[in-house]
Amino acid sequence: MPLRNIKLTISYDGTHFHGWQIQPTLQTIQGTLADAIERVTNAGVCPQGSGRTDAGVHALAQVATFTTASSIPSSNLRKALNSLLPETIRVVSVDEVPPDFHARRSAKAKTYQYRIYAGEVCPPFLAKYVHHNPYPLRFEPMVAAAKLIVGEHDFTSFAAVDPEKHKNKDEPASNVRTIFSSQWERDGDVLTYTVSGNGFLHHMVRNLVGTFLLVGKETIPPERVTTILDQRSRTAAGPTAPPQGLFLVRVEY
Amino acid sequence: MPLRNIKLTISYDGTHFHGWQIQPTLQTIQGTLADAIERVTNAGVCPQGSGRTDAGVHALAQVATFTTASSIPSSNLRKALNSLLPETIRVVSVDEVPPDFHARRSAKAKTYQYRIYAGEVCPPFLAKYVHHNPYPLRFEPMVAAAKLIVGEHDFTSFAAVDPEKHKNKDEPASNVRTIFSSQWERDGDVLTYTVSGNGFLHHMVRNLVGTFLLVGKETIPPERVTTILDQRSRTAAGPTAPPQGLFLVRVEY
């Protein structure tokens, strides 16, 4: 049988998973997905994601690829996987792609969203999907700060200080990334940050949001973001915002 | 100290609770709330809800009352309770009410919503808050069927067959209730049933929805609902729809 290259688009609620990456004794998205694929195709595989998500981080449309000798049609594969997966992980679509397509290496752009609930009492239905900030925030400075990261920059200041732990051998050693758009929107008490770029360093979105929150609290002025980028030091930026507000929204190829 | 009568409006995600009613060894909304009130006021109380909700059923604005000798101001009480309660239960507001106000006995109207996800793949973020029905449904007959229950009717056919278990001694023995409005709305793949009435029997909303689903699947015609009401027998109606789609939305006094 010729090997087929399969692209899965999946949505998951990351609340009760120890992140994307497979780990020996912990429940992870990649591990749970690998088990389901093995049961359907009768062959062990390790699906490759477009990138890792941390524990508690969600995805609307993560992309993963794997190769299989199975001839099961794509639409049946989706149904079979969804019947085996927990309801917190859903395969939204299955496509057969050319052999050289790779979920991570072929990605041209990724979009993340981070949501903050700014009201006094956080609705229980949102608690696992937002970061609750009940303290006063000035929104306009946050909007201004977000715009300053658009373009090509060295994002060392916003990268987790764990260079080996989260680096793939085929990823660029540089911390330079290009951000296509970076903006805050407000809908009632929900503030949503949406950022698109050609790649993101580990914790980068959460560290950006943690810094924008310092701007919103007027601890630092918005233009400080440019200085922080220039300093190329993690200690220059704000704290890492908690994981549950973060969603991987889209991967483009 | 004079006793104050306190009205709490609370919102909860019922997913991981064994329903409203306090039980010796299980985690319940009422029990969790009672523990928090006792810690804040230093006196044991059993808050009285406007009604019970079953395991897995949610509330946007359940109402509960209790009396206390504590002089803690209402706004501080809300903050203190929310700091002790899990994030799945939130006190939305606290009001001091006249001594004769009672969450259940004083209620004039209640509104419930039931949500169905009718798309093929249920988003993981909705799974605990909808009933997923991926089978074909005809919507217009469901709309027509829902309208037939408006007005005063004997709802025996839609009541759980457990008359003693869920009856309060001060509730009317009759199964006659008045429904003020009963309607389905559709927003993309989400179908929402909203019903208001002067009272609801145990499982009544879920049994109505289970019957409307039979109408949507064309197992029975919409006008059969009138016959089912006339039969006054639980076996005449459809199955009980699962709990996670149900929300107590509002209680009016």
XYZ file of C-alpha atoms in Angstrom:
506
model
C 0.000 0.000 0.000
C 1.312 3.498 -0.802
C 1.611 5.740 2.252
C -0.955 8.556 2.415
C -0.196 11.855 4.133
C -3.172 12.931 6.255
C -3.847 16.443 7.564
C -6.177 16.711 10.565
C -7.743 19.970 11.697
C -8.674 19.592 15.347
C -10.337 21.642 18.049
C -9.711 21.008 21.731
C -10.539 22.207 25.203
C -7.111 22.067 26.830
C -8.394 22.422 30.406
C -7.760 18.868 31.542
C -4.768 18.019 29.326
C -1.082 18.358 30.094
C -0.574 20.263 26.854
C -0.043 19.035 23.312
C 3.188 17.085 23.528
C 3.091 13.367 24.255
C 4.419 12.414 27.702
C 4.820 8.935 29.149
C 2.334 8.998 32.045
C 0.272 12.152 31.473
C -2.831 12.771 29.404
C -1.874 14.974 26.450
C -3.617 15.986 23.224
C -0.955 14.403 21.000
C -0.932 11.179 23.027
C -4.732 10.890 23.065
C -4.851 11.561 19.317
C -2.068 9.020 18.639
C -3.990 6.326 20.546
C -7.170 6.994 18.548
C -5.294 6.937 15.209
C -3.609 3.666 16.172
C -6.960 2.076 17.002
C -8.454 3.182 13.677
C -5.488 2.400 11.395
C -3.939 -0.509 13.333
C -0.536 1.168 13.156
C 1.356 3.244 15.699
C 1.932 6.832 14.631
C 2.952 10.078 16.290
C 0.914 12.895 14.699
C 2.999 16.053 14.188
C 1.300 19.264 15.291
C 1.782 22.745 13.821
C 3.276 23.585 17.192
C 2.950 22.688 20.845
C 0.335 24.162 23.117
C 0.911 24.294 26.877
C -1.277 22.742 29.573
C -4.617 24.568 29.762
C -4.246 26.213 26.339
C -7.075 25.600 23.836
C -7.288 25.260 20.050
C -10.052 26.100 17.618
C -8.115 24.701 14.649
C -4.798 23.044 15.440
C -3.332 21.150 12.490
C -1.617 17.768 12.734
C -0.212 15.441 10.073
C 0.601 11.731 9.986
C 1.226 9.116 7.313
C -0.738 5.911 7.029
C -1.004 2.834 4.816
C -4.700 2.626 5.689
C -7.121 3.141 2.800
C -9.981 4.348 5.024
C -11.693 7.329 3.297
C -11.143 10.743 4.895
C -14.782 11.272 5.928
C -14.915 7.846 7.614
C -11.615 8.580 9.334
C -13.095 11.724 10.880
C -16.131 9.866 12.186
C -14.051 6.954 13.474
C -11.605 9.234 15.314
C -14.399 11.338 16.831
C -16.133 8.197 18.066
C -12.946 7.216 19.958
C -11.742 10.629 21.142
C -13.119 12.321 24.292
C -15.645 15.097 23.587
C -12.958 17.616 24.591
C -11.037 16.821 21.373
C -12.837 16.970 18.024
C -11.506 16.289 14.540
C -13.125 19.060 12.501
C -11.798 17.977 9.104
C -9.554 15.381 7.463
C -7.718 16.025 4.180
C -5.244 13.990 2.168
C -2.252 16.206 1.365
C 0.920 15.878 -0.787
C 3.779 13.826 0.735
C 5.922 16.913 1.399
C 3.231 18.695 3.444
C 4.187 18.960 7.133
C 1.979 20.535 9.816
C 4.818 22.570 11.338
C 7.389 23.082 8.598
C 4.834 24.002 5.921
C 3.011 26.568 8.087
C 3.144 30.119 6.714
C 1.154 31.916 9.402
C -0.479 31.266 12.747
C -3.145 33.188 14.590
C -3.705 33.151 18.345
C -6.331 34.809 20.511
C -6.099 35.650 24.193
C -9.230 36.594 26.120
C -9.488 38.611 29.319
C -12.651 38.942 31.373
C -12.556 42.430 32.872
C -15.820 42.408 34.846
C -15.981 42.059 38.612
C -17.579 38.589 38.751
C -16.400 36.097 36.125
C -19.266 33.954 34.738
C -18.601 30.317 35.715
C -18.974 29.243 32.077
C -16.058 31.457 31.018
C -13.670 30.662 33.877
C -11.664 28.029 31.975
C -11.522 30.113 28.783
C -10.481 33.584 29.957
C -8.008 35.236 32.288
C -10.076 37.073 34.896
C -8.721 40.550 35.616
C -11.145 42.446 37.892
C -8.766 45.378 38.383
C -9.054 48.669 36.444
C -7.530 48.547 32.967
C -7.114 51.419 30.512
C -7.914 49.929 27.150
C -6.537 52.534 24.703
C -2.911 52.223 25.894
C -3.178 48.429 25.459
C -4.362 48.961 21.871
C -1.427 51.304 21.226
C 1.126 48.930 22.781
C -0.100 45.967 20.718
C 0.472 47.834 17.456
C 4.162 48.352 18.283
C 5.080 44.692 17.781
C 3.839 44.494 14.178
C 6.662 43.756 11.736
C 9.943 41.845 12.012
C 11.509 41.898 15.474
C 13.782 39.882 17.724
C 11.326 38.609 20.359
C 13.908 37.311 22.861
C 12.378 39.528 25.580
C 9.065 37.716 25.168
C 10.425 34.161 24.886
C 10.481 31.655 27.727
C 13.989 31.132 29.071
C 14.083 27.443 28.185
C 15.876 27.446 24.819
C 16.578 23.712 24.617
C 13.420 22.365 26.171
C 11.037 23.659 23.556
C 13.175 23.955 20.454
C 12.714 21.650 17.491
C 15.932 20.763 15.697
C 14.553 22.107 12.411
C 13.418 25.436 13.851
C 15.453 28.573 13.228
C 17.913 29.278 16.036
C 17.044 32.954 15.738
C 14.376 34.613 17.875
C 13.397 36.903 15.017
C 9.771 36.565 13.965
C 7.435 38.626 11.790
C 4.083 39.743 13.201
C 1.438 40.483 10.560
C -1.252 41.892 12.863
C -1.628 42.529 16.584
C -4.775 44.065 17.994
C -7.100 44.296 20.958
C -10.891 44.362 20.671
C -13.464 44.920 23.381
C -16.944 43.377 23.570
C -18.544 44.342 26.884
C -16.373 42.901 29.662
C -14.430 40.605 27.318
C -11.142 41.931 25.910
C -9.728 39.847 23.077
C -6.188 40.080 21.769
C -5.631 38.632 18.280
C -2.140 38.188 16.874
C -0.954 36.683 13.589
C 2.632 35.983 12.637
C 4.970 33.662 10.768
C 5.932 31.932 14.003
C 5.846 32.262 17.772
C 8.432 31.485 20.444
C 7.504 29.464 23.522
C 5.209 31.537 25.835
C 5.472 34.477 23.423
C 1.750 35.321 23.231
C 1.272 34.937 26.989
C 4.335 37.095 27.699
C 3.077 39.768 25.295
C -0.325 39.742 27.021
C 1.283 39.910 30.468
C 3.171 42.994 29.268
C 0.073 44.597 27.697
C -1.676 44.109 31.050
C 1.099 46.130 32.730
C 0.356 48.831 30.144
C -3.393 48.626 30.870
C -2.689 48.982 34.594
C -0.470 52.002 33.791
C 2.530 50.349 35.407
C 4.432 51.048 32.178
C 3.623 53.351 29.222
C 2.718 51.729 25.870
C 5.900 52.899 24.122
C 7.953 50.887 26.639
C 7.165 47.846 24.478
C 9.669 49.081 21.885
C 12.355 49.419 24.568
C 11.574 45.928 25.858
C 12.013 44.482 22.352
C 15.379 46.259 22.064
C 16.597 44.891 25.399
C 16.381 41.254 24.231
C 16.033 40.062 27.791
C 13.129 38.131 29.276
C 13.414 40.142 32.512
C 12.579 43.347 30.605
C 9.003 42.211 29.808
C 5.956 41.532 31.987
C 4.887 38.271 33.600
C 3.476 35.294 31.677
C -0.321 35.545 31.484
C -2.091 32.336 32.597
C -2.728 29.626 29.971
C -6.520 29.299 29.998
C -7.130 32.567 28.108
C -5.102 31.393 25.083
C -6.527 29.824 21.916
C -4.681 28.687 18.794
C -7.207 29.962 16.260
C -5.807 29.213 12.798
C -2.771 27.871 10.942
C -2.286 28.939 7.340
C -0.260 27.115 4.678
C -28.843 41.051 66.655
C -31.977 41.133 64.483
C -32.051 38.396 61.842
C -31.599 39.656 58.267
C -33.121 37.823 55.307
C -30.584 37.609 52.471
C -31.338 36.897 48.823
C -28.467 35.569 46.725
C -28.545 35.476 42.930
C -26.069 32.852 41.803
C -24.739 31.438 38.551
C -23.224 27.968 38.318
C -21.744 25.460 35.943
C -23.466 22.260 37.110
C -21.131 19.897 35.230
C -19.235 18.558 38.214
C -21.944 18.861 40.874
C -24.476 16.279 41.986
C -27.270 18.808 41.513
C -28.566 21.531 43.801
C -29.815 19.619 46.823
C -27.474 19.004 49.731
C -26.433 15.357 50.149
C -24.266 13.870 52.889
C -21.214 12.690 50.914
C -21.607 14.309 47.480
C -20.569 17.704 46.180
C -23.719 19.752 45.566
C -24.411 23.419 44.848
C -26.483 23.899 48.005
C -23.923 22.123 50.175
C -20.989 24.078 48.743
C -22.893 27.336 49.190
C -23.894 26.413 52.775
C -20.243 25.758 53.658
C -19.164 29.138 52.275
C -21.963 31.004 54.098
C -21.056 29.258 57.351
C -17.413 30.261 56.985
C -18.351 33.905 56.354
C -21.114 34.289 58.969
C -19.867 31.778 61.569
C -23.309 30.166 61.693
C -24.655 27.054 60.043
C -27.443 27.704 57.527
C -29.148 25.808 54.750
C -29.827 28.265 51.905
C -33.225 27.654 50.273
C -33.190 27.646 46.478
C -36.010 28.713 44.151
C -36.043 25.065 43.127
C -33.760 22.105 42.685
C -31.615 21.571 39.653
C -30.444 18.065 38.732
C -26.855 16.903 38.311
C -25.293 18.511 35.242
C -27.938 21.265 34.972
C -26.654 24.857 34.973
C -27.983 28.184 36.247
C -27.468 31.727 35.019
C -29.462 33.213 37.903
C -30.654 30.773 40.546
C -32.023 32.506 43.648
C -31.395 31.339 47.207
C -32.361 32.830 50.552
C -31.046 32.439 54.090
C -31.318 34.338 57.350
C -28.340 35.563 59.301
C -27.496 37.549 62.427
C -24.311 38.731 60.743
C -24.076 42.462 60.061
C -21.652 42.085 57.146
C -22.723 44.505 54.336
C -24.207 42.911 51.222
C -21.371 43.933 48.888
C -18.755 42.524 51.259
C -20.793 39.338 51.596
C -20.691 38.841 47.845
C -16.925 39.299 47.713
C -16.349 37.058 50.740
C -18.519 34.252 49.344
C -16.917 34.444 45.893
C -13.463 34.257 47.445
C -14.436 30.960 49.140
C -16.580 29.379 46.422
C -15.082 27.438 43.478
C -15.004 29.416 40.209
C -17.846 27.175 38.960
C -20.240 28.912 41.407
C -20.492 32.717 41.449
C -22.609 34.964 43.597
C -23.789 37.600 41.110
C -25.681 39.780 43.579
C -26.679 39.969 47.243
C -29.798 41.798 48.431
C -31.423 42.191 51.821
C -35.119 41.344 51.486
C -38.208 41.512 53.771
C -38.546 38.677 56.338
C -41.432 37.024 54.473
C -39.507 36.721 51.179
C -38.714 33.091 50.335
C -36.753 31.973 47.246
C -39.210 29.219 46.332
C -42.557 30.236 47.813
C -42.363 33.858 46.665
C -41.424 32.986 43.061
C -43.997 34.162 40.495
C -42.296 32.937 37.313
C -39.310 30.932 36.211
C -37.547 30.792 32.876
C -35.462 27.875 31.586
C -33.480 27.439 28.402
C -32.465 24.183 26.742
C -29.834 24.198 24.019
C -29.282 21.640 21.268
C -26.247 21.554 19.010
C -27.481 20.278 15.659
C -24.218 20.310 13.671
C -22.257 17.176 12.832
C -19.216 17.843 15.050
C -19.935 19.428 18.439
C -17.324 22.073 19.391
C -15.480 20.838 22.509
C -16.253 24.115 24.292
C -20.005 23.525 23.990
C -20.071 19.820 24.896
C -20.987 20.363 28.557
C -23.582 23.029 27.756
C -25.645 21.534 24.931
C -27.293 18.281 23.949
C -25.594 17.174 20.737
C -28.084 15.898 18.164
C -26.305 15.250 14.841
C -29.371 13.633 13.230
C -31.723 15.479 10.855
C -34.304 17.670 12.623
C -37.192 19.563 11.058
C -37.320 22.838 12.929
C -40.759 24.243 12.023
C -42.717 21.309 13.538
C -40.729 21.766 16.769
C -41.716 25.454 16.826
C -45.373 24.498 16.305
C -45.298 21.795 19.001
C -43.760 24.155 21.572
C -46.597 26.664 21.166
C -49.204 24.029 22.112
C -48.178 23.931 25.775
C -48.743 27.641 26.430
C -51.514 28.226 28.984
C -52.770 26.256 31.985
C -52.413 22.485 31.633
C -52.022 19.346 33.700
C -48.408 18.373 32.965
C -48.526 14.860 34.486
C -47.355 13.379 31.161
C -44.185 15.471 31.370
C -43.430 14.931 35.073
C -40.902 12.442 36.420
C -42.575 9.436 38.032
C -41.099 10.084 41.472
C -43.875 12.000 43.247
C -42.482 11.746 46.772
C -38.811 12.063 46.081
C -38.928 15.551 44.659
C -41.975 17.090 46.213
C -41.772 19.816 48.818
C -44.426 19.659 51.512
C -45.577 23.194 50.712
C -45.873 22.612 46.971
C -49.265 22.116 45.367
C -50.208 18.442 45.027
C -51.641 19.245 41.613
C -49.624 18.829 38.414
C -51.389 21.817 36.851
C -49.007 24.609 35.842
C -49.334 27.718 33.683
C -46.862 28.272 30.858
C -46.483 31.914 29.824
C -44.259 31.386 26.780
C -42.668 28.434 25.015
C -40.547 28.926 21.921
C -37.675 27.600 19.863
C -35.067 29.830 18.227
C -32.290 28.868 15.849
C -28.867 30.497 15.559
C -26.744 28.537 13.094
C -26.355 25.021 14.479
C -27.602 25.964 17.961
C -31.305 25.465 18.680
C -32.504 27.115 21.881
C -35.783 26.373 23.621
C -36.963 29.035 26.079
C -39.886 28.386 28.409
C -41.422 30.546 31.150
C -44.085 29.466 33.582
C -45.411 29.803 37.107
C -43.760 26.531 38.093
C -42.217 23.361 36.707
C -42.523 19.712 37.731
C -39.447 17.534 38.157
C -37.834 16.799 34.739
C -40.625 18.763 33.040
C -38.443 20.892 30.746
C -36.227 17.943 29.779
C -39.288 15.758 29.087
C -40.826 18.507 26.949
C -37.577 18.815 24.982
C -37.326 15.030 24.561
C -40.840 15.123 23.104
C -40.111 18.112 20.828
C -37.104 16.152 19.515
C -39.445 13.303 18.538
C -41.458 15.932 16.647
C -38.302 17.277 14.964
C -37.351 13.742 13.905
C -40.914 13.313 12.537
C -41.520 10.334 14.815
C -44.690 12.100 15.971
C -46.599 15.075 14.514
C -46.573 18.381 16.443
C -50.289 18.215 17.332
C -49.621 14.964 19.233
C -48.399 17.178 22.101
C -52.029 18.086 22.887
C -52.966 14.394 23.019
C -50.000 13.661 25.265
C -51.114 16.410 27.689
C -54.629 14.893 27.738
C -53.343 11.395 28.497
C -51.785 12.459 31.832
C -49.328 9.588 31.702
C -45.544 9.806 31.620
C -45.383 6.943 29.118
C -47.276 9.048 26.563
C -44.442 11.591 26.197
C -40.906 11.322 24.814
C -37.688 10.472 26.659
C -35.973 12.791 29.126
C -33.415 14.955 27.296
C -29.948 14.891 28.932
C -29.221 17.416 31.706
C -26.273 19.371 30.310
C -28.378 21.347 27.799
C -30.565 22.845 30.550
C -30.103 26.268 32.160
C -32.223 27.951 34.829
C -32.166 31.450 33.356
C -34.315 33.660 35.596
C -36.634 33.634 38.598
C -39.151 36.459 38.924
C -40.845 37.635 42.134
